[in-house]
PDB file of N, CA and C and ligand atoms in Angstrom:
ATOM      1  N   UNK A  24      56.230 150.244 140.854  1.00 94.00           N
ATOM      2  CA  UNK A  24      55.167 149.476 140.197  1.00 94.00           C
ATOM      3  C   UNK A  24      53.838 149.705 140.901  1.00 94.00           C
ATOM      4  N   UNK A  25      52.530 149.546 139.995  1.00 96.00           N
ATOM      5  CA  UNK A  25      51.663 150.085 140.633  1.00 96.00           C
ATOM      6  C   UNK A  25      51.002 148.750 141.197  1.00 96.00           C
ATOM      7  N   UNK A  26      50.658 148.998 142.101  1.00 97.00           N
ATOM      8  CA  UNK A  26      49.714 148.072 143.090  1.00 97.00           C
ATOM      9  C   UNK A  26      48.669 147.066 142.670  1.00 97.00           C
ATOM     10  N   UNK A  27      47.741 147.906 141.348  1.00 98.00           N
ATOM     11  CA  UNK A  27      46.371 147.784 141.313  1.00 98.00           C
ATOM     12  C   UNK A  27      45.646 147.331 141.897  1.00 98.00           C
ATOM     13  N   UNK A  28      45.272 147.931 142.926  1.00 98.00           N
ATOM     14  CA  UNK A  28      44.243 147.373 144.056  1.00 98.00           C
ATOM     15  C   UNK A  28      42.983 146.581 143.410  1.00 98.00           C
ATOM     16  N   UNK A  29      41.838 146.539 143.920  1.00 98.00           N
ATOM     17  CA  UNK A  29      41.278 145.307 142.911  1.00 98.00           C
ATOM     18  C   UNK A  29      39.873 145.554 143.330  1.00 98.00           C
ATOM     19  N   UNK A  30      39.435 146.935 144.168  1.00 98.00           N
ATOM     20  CA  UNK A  30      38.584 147.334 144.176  1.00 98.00           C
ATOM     21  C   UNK A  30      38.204 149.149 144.309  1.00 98.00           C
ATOM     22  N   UNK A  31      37.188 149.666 144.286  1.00 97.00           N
ATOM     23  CA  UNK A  31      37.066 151.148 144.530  1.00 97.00           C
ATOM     24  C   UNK A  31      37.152 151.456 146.362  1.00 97.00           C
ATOM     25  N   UNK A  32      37.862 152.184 146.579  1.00 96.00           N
ATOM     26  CA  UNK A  32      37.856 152.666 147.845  1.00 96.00           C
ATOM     27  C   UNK A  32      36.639 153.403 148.424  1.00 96.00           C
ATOM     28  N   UNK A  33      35.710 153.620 147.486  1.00 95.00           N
ATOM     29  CA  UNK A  33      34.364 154.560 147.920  1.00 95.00           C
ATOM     30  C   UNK A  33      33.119 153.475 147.890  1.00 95.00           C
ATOM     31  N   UNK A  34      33.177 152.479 146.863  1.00 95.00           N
ATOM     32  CA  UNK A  34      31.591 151.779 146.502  1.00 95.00           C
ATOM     33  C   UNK A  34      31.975 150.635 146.270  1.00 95.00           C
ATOM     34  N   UNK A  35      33.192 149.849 146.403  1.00 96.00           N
ATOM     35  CA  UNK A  35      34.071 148.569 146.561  1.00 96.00           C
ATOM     36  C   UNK A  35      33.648 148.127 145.826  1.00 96.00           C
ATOM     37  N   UNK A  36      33.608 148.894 144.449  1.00 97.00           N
ATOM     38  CA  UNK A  36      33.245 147.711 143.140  1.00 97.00           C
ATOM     39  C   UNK A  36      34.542 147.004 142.369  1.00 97.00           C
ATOM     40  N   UNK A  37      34.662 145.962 142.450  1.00 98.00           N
ATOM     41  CA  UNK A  37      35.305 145.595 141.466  1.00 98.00           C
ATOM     42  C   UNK A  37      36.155 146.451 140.539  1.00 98.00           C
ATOM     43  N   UNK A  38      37.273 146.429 140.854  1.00 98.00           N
ATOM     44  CA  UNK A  38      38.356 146.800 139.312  1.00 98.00           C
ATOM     45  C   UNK A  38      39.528 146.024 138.556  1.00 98.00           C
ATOM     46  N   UNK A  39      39.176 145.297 138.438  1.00 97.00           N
ATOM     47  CA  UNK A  39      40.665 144.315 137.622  1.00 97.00           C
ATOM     48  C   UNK A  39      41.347 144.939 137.229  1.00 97.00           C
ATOM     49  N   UNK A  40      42.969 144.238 136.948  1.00 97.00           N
ATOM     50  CA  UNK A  40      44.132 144.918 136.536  1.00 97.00           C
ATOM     51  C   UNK A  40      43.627 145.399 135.044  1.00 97.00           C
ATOM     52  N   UNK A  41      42.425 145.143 133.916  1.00 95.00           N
ATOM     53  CA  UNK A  41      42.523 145.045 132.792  1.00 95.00           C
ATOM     54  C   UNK A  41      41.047 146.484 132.973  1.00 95.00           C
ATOM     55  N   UNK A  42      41.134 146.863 133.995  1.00 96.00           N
ATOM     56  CA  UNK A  42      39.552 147.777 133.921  1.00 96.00           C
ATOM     57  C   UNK A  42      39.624 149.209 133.703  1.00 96.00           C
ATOM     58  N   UNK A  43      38.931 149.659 132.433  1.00 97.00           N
ATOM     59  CA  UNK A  43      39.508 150.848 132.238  1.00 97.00           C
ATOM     60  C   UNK A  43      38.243 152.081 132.864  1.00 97.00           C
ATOM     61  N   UNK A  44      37.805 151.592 133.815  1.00 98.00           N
ATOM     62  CA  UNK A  44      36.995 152.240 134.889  1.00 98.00           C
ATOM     63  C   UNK A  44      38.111 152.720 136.042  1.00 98.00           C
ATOM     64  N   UNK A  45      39.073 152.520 136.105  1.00 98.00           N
ATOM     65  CA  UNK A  45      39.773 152.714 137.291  1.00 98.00           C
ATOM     66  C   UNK A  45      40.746 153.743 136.960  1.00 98.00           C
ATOM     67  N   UNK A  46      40.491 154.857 138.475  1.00 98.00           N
ATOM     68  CA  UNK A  46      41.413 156.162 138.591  1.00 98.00           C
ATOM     69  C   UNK A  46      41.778 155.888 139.882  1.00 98.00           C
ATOM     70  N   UNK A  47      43.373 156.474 139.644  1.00 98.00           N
ATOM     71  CA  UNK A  47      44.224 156.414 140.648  1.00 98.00           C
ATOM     72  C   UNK A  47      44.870 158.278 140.936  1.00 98.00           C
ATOM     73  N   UNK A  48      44.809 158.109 142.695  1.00 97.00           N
ATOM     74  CA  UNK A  48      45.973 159.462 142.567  1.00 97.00           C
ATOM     75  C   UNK A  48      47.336 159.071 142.742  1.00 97.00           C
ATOM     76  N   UNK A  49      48.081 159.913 142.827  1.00 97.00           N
ATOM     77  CA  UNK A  49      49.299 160.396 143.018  1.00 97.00           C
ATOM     78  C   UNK A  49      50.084 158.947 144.088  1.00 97.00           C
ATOM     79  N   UNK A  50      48.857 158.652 145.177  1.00 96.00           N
ATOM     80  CA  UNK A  50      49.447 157.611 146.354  1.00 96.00           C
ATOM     81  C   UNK A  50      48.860 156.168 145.836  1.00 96.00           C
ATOM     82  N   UNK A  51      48.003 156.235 144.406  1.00 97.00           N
ATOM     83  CA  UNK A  51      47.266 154.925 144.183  1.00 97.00           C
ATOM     84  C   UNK A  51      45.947 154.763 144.987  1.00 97.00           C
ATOM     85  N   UNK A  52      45.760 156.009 145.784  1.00 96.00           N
ATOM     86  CA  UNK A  52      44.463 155.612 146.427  1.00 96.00           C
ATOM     87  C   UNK A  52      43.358 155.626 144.849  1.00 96.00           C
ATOM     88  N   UNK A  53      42.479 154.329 144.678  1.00 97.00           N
ATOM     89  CA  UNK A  53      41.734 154.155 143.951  1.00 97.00           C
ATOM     90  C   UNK A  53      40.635 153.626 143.978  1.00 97.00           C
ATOM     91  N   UNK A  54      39.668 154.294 142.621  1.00 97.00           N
ATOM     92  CA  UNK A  54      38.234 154.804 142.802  1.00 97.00           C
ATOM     93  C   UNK A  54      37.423 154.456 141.444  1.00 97.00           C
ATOM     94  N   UNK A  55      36.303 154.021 141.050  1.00 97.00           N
ATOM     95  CA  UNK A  55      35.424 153.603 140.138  1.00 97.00           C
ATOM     96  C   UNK A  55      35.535 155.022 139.094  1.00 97.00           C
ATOM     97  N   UNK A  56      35.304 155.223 138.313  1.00 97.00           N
ATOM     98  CA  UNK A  56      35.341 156.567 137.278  1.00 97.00           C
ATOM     99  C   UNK A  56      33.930 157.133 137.691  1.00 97.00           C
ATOM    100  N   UNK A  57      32.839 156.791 138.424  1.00 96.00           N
ATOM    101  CA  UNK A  57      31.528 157.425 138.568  1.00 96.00           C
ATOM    102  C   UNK A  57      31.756 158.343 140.117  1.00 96.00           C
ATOM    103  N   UNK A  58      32.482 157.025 140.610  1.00 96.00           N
ATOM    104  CA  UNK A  58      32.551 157.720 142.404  1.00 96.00           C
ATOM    105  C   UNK A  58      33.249 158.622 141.549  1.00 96.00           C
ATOM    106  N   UNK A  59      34.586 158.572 141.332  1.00 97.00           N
ATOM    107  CA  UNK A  59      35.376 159.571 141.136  1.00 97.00           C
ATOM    108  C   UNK A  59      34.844 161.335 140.450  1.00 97.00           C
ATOM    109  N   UNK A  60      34.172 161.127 139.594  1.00 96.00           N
ATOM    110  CA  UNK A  60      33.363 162.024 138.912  1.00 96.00           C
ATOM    111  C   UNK A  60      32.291 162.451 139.721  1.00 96.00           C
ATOM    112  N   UNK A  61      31.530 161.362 140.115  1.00 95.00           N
ATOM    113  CA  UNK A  61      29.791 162.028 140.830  1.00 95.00           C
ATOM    114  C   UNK A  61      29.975 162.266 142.321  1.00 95.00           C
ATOM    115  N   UNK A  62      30.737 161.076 142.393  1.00 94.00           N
ATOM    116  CA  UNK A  62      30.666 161.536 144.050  1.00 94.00           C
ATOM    117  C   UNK A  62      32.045 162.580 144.713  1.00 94.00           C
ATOM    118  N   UNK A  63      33.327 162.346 144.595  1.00 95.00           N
ATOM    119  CA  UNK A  63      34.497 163.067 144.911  1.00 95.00           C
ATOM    120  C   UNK A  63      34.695 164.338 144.131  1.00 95.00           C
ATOM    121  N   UNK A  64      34.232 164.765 142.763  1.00 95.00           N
ATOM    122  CA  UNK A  64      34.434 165.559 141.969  1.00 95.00           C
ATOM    123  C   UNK A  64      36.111 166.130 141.669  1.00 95.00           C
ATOM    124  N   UNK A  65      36.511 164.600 141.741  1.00 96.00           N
ATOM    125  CA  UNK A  65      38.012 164.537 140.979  1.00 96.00           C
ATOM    126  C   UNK A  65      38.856 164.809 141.862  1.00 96.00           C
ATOM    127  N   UNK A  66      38.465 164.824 143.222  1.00 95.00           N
ATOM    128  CA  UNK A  66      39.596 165.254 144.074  1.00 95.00           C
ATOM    129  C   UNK A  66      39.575 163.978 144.769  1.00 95.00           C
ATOM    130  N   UNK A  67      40.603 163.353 145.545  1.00 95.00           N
ATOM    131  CA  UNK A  67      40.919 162.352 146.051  1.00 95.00           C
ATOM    132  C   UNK A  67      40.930 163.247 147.932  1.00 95.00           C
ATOM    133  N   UNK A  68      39.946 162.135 148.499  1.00 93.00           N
ATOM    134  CA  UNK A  68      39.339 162.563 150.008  1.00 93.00           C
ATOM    135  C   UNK A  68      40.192 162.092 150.864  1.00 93.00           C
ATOM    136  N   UNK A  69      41.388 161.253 150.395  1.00 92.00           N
ATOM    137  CA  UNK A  69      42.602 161.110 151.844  1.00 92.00           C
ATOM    138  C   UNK A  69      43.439 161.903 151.099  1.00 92.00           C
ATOM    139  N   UNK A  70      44.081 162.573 149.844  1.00 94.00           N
ATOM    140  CA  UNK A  70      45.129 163.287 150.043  1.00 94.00           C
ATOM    141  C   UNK A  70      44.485 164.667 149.277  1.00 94.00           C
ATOM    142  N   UNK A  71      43.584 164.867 148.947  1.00 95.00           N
ATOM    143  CA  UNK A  71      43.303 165.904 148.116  1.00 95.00           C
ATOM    144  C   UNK A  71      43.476 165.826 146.878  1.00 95.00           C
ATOM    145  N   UNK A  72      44.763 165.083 146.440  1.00 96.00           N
ATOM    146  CA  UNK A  72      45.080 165.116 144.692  1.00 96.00           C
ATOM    147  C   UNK A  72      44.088 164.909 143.778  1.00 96.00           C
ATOM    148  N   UNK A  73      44.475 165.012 142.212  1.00 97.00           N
ATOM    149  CA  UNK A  73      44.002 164.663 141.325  1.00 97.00           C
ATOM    150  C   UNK A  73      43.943 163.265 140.622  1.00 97.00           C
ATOM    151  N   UNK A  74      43.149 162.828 139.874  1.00 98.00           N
ATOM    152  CA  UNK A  74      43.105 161.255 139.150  1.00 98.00           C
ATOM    153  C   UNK A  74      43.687 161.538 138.536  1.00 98.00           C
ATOM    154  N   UNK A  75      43.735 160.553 137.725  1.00 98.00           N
ATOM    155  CA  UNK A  75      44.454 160.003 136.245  1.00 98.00           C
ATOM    156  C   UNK A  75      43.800 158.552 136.104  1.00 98.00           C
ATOM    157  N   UNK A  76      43.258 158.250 134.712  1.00 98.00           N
ATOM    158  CA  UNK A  76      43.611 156.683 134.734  1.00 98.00           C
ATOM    159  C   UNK A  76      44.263 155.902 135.032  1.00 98.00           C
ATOM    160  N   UNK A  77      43.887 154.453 135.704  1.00 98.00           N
ATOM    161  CA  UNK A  77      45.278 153.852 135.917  1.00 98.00           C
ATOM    162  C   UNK A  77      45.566 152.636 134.884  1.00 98.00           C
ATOM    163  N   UNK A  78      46.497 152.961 133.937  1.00 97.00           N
ATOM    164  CA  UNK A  78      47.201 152.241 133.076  1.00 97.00           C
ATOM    165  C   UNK A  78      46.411 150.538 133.471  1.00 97.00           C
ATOM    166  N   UNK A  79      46.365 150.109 132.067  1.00 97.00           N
ATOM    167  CA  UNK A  79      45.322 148.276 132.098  1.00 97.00           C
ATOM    168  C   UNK A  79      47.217 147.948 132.080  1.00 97.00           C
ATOM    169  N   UNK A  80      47.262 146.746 132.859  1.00 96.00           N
ATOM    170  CA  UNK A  80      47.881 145.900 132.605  1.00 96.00           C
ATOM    171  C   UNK A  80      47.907 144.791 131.784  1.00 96.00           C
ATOM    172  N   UNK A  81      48.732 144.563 130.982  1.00 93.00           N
ATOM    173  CA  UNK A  81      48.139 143.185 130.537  1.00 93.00           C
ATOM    174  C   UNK A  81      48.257 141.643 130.923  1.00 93.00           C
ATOM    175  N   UNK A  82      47.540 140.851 130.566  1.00 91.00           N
ATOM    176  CA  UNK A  82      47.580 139.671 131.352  1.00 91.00           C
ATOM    177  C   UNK A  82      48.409 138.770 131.687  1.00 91.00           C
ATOM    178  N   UNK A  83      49.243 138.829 130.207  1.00 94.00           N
ATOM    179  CA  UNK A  83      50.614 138.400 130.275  1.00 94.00           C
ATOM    180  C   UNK A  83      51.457 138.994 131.121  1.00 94.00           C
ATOM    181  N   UNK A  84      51.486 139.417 131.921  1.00 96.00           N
ATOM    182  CA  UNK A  84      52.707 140.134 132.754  1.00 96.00           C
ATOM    183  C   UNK A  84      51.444 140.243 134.577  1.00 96.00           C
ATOM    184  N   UNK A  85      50.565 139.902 133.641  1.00 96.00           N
ATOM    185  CA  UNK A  85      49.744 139.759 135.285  1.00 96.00           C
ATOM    186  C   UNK A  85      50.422 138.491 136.563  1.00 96.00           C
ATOM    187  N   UNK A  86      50.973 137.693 135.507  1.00 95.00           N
ATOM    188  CA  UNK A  86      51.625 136.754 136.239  1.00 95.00           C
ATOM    189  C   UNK A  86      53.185 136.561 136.740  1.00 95.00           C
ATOM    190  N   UNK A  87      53.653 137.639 136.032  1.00 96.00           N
ATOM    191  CA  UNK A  87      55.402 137.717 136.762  1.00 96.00           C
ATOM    192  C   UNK A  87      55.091 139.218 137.888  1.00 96.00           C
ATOM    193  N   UNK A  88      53.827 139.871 137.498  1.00 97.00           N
ATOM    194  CA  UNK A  88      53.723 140.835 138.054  1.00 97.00           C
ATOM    195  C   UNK A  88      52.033 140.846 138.494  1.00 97.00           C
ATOM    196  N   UNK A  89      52.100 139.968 140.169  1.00 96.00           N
ATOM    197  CA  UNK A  89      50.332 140.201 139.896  1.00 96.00           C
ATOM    198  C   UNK A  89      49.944 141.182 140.863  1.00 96.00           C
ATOM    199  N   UNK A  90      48.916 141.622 140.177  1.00 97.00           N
ATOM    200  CA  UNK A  90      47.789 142.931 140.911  1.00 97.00           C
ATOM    201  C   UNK A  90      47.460 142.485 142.549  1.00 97.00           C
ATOM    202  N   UNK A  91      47.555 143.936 142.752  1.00 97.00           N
ATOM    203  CA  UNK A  91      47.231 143.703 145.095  1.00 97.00           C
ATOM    204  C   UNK A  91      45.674 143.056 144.715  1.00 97.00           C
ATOM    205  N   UNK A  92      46.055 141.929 146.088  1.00 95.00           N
ATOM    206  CA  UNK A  92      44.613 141.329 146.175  1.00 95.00           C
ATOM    207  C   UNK A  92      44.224 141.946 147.453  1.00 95.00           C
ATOM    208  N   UNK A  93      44.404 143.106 148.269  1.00 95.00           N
ATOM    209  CA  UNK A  93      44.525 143.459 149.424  1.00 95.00           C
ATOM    210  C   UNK A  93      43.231 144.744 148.768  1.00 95.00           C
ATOM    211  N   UNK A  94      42.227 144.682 149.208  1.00 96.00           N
ATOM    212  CA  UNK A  94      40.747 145.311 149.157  1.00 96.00           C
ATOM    213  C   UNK A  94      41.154 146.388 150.355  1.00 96.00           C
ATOM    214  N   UNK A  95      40.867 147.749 149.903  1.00 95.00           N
ATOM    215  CA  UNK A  95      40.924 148.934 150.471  1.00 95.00           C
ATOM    216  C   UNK A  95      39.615 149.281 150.413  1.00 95.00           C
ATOM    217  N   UNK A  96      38.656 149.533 151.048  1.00 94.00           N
ATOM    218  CA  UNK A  96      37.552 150.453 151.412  1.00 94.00           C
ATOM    219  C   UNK A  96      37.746 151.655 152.591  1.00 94.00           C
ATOM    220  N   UNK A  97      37.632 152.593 152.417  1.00 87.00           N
ATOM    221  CA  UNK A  97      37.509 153.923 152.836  1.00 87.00           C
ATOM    222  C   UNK A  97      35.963 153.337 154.036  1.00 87.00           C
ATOM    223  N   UNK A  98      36.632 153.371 155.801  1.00 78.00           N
ATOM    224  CA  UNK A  98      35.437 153.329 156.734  1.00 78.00           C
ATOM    225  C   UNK A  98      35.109 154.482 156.774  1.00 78.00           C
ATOM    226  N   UNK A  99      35.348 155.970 156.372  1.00 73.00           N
ATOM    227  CA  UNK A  99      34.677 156.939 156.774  1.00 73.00           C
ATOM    228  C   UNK A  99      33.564 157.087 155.229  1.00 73.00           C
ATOM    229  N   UNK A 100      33.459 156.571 154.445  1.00 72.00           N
ATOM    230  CA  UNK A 100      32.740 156.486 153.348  1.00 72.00           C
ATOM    231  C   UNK A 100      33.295 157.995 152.737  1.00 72.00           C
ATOM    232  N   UNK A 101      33.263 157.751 151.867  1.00 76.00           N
ATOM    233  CA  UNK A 101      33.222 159.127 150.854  1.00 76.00           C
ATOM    234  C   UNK A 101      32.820 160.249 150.246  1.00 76.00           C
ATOM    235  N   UNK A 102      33.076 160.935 149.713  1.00 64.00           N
ATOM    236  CA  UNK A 102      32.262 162.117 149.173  1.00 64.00           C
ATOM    237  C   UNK A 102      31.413 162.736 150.664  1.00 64.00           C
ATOM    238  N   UNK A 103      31.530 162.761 151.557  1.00 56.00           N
ATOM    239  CA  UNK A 103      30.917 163.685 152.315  1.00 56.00           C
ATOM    240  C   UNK A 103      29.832 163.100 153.127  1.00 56.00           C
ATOM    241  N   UNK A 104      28.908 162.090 152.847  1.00 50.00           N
ATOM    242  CA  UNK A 104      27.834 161.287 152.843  1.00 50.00           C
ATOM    243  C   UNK A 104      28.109 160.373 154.323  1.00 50.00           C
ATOM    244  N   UNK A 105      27.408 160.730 154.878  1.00 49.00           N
ATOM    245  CA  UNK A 105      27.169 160.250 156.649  1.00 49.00           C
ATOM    246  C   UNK A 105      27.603 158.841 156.369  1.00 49.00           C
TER     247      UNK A 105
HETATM  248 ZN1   ZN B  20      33.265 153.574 143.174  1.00 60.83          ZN
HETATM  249 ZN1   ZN B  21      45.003 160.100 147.394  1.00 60.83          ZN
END
Protein backbone atom coordinates (compact mmCIF):
# COMPACT_ATOMS: atom_id res chain seq x y z
CA UNK A 1 0.00 0.00 0.00
CA UNK A 2 1.16 3.28 -0.86
CA UNK A 3 2.19 5.66 1.82
CA UNK A 4 1.04 8.96 0.34
CA UNK A 5 3.26 11.15 1.92
CA UNK A 6 1.51 14.50 2.28
CA UNK A 7 4.07 16.67 0.97
CA UNK A 8 6.79 17.29 -2.06
CA UNK A 9 10.23 16.20 -1.08
CA UNK A 10 11.86 19.17 -3.16
CA UNK A 11 9.45 22.49 -2.37
CA UNK A 12 7.28 20.81 0.61
CA UNK A 13 4.16 21.78 -0.94
CA UNK A 14 1.31 20.23 0.07
CA UNK A 15 -0.10 16.97 -1.59
CA UNK A 16 -3.21 15.27 -0.26
CA UNK A 17 -4.17 11.75 -0.73
CA UNK A 18 -6.87 13.25 -3.39
CA UNK A 19 -3.97 15.53 -5.38
CA UNK A 20 -3.50 14.86 -8.79
CA UNK A 21 -0.24 17.02 -8.73
CA UNK A 22 1.59 14.23 -7.13
CA UNK A 23 4.45 11.86 -8.72
CA UNK A 24 5.87 9.08 -7.15
CA UNK A 25 8.97 6.71 -8.02
CA UNK A 26 9.45 3.26 -7.86
CA UNK A 27 10.45 3.78 -3.65
CA UNK A 28 7.42 6.49 -3.29
CA UNK A 29 9.98 9.09 -2.99
CA UNK A 30 7.50 12.05 -3.87
CA UNK A 31 7.42 15.30 -5.71
CA UNK A 32 4.95 18.29 -6.92
CA UNK A 33 4.43 17.67 -10.96
CA UNK A 34 6.46 21.20 -11.55
CA UNK A 35 9.56 20.17 -9.27
CA UNK A 36 9.27 16.99 -10.95
CA UNK A 37 9.21 18.37 -14.57
CA UNK A 38 11.20 21.87 -14.08
CA UNK A 39 13.37 21.15 -11.59
CA UNK A 40 14.46 17.08 -11.54
CA UNK A 41 13.59 16.55 -15.26
CA UNK A 42 11.73 13.29 -14.40
CA UNK A 43 14.42 11.61 -12.79
CA UNK A 44 14.11 11.00 -9.10
CA UNK A 45 17.60 12.53 -7.17
CA UNK A 46 17.78 9.70 -4.33
CA UNK A 47 17.30 6.73 -6.63
CA UNK A 48 17.54 7.89 -10.16
CA UNK A 49 14.12 6.31 -11.29
CA UNK A 50 11.31 7.43 -13.17
CA UNK A 51 7.68 9.06 -12.01
CA UNK A 52 4.45 8.00 -12.54
CA UNK A 53 1.40 9.57 -11.04
CA UNK A 54 0.45 8.60 -7.82
CA UNK A 55 -3.01 7.06 -7.93
CA UNK A 56 -5.88 9.79 -5.79
CA UNK A 57 -7.21 7.84 -3.17
CA UNK A 58 -10.50 8.18 -2.27
CA UNK A 59 -11.85 9.54 0.85
CA UNK A 60 -13.85 6.86 1.75
CA UNK A 61 -11.12 4.45 2.29
CA UNK A 62 -8.94 7.44 3.56
CA UNK A 63 -10.19 6.30 6.81
CA UNK A 64 -9.70 2.41 7.08
CA UNK A 65 -6.62 3.35 5.13
CA UNK A 66 -5.08 6.81 6.11
CA UNK A 67 -2.33 8.68 4.13
CA UNK A 68 1.53 9.08 5.95
CA UNK A 69 1.33 12.18 7.96
CA UNK A 70 5.19 11.81 8.25
CA UNK A 71 6.56 15.07 5.95
CA UNK A 72 9.72 14.09 3.97
CA UNK A 73 11.81 17.03 2.73
CA UNK A 74 14.99 16.30 0.89
CA UNK A 75 18.02 18.49 3.32
CA UNK A 76 20.28 18.41 0.40
CA UNK A 77 17.53 20.37 -1.68
CA UNK A 78 17.04 19.27 -5.14
CA UNK A 79 17.59 19.52 -8.65
CA UNK A 80 21.19 20.50 -8.22
CA UNK A 81 20.60 24.05 -6.62
CA UNK A 82 23.11 24.97 -3.64
ZN1 LIG B 1 7.64 20.43 -5.46
ZN1 LIG C 1 13.32 7.55 -5.79
Amino acid sequence: MLELRPNCECCDKDLPPDSTEAVICTFECTFCRSCASDVLNHQCPNCGGNFAPRPVRLFALLEKFPASMNRILNARGCGGSP
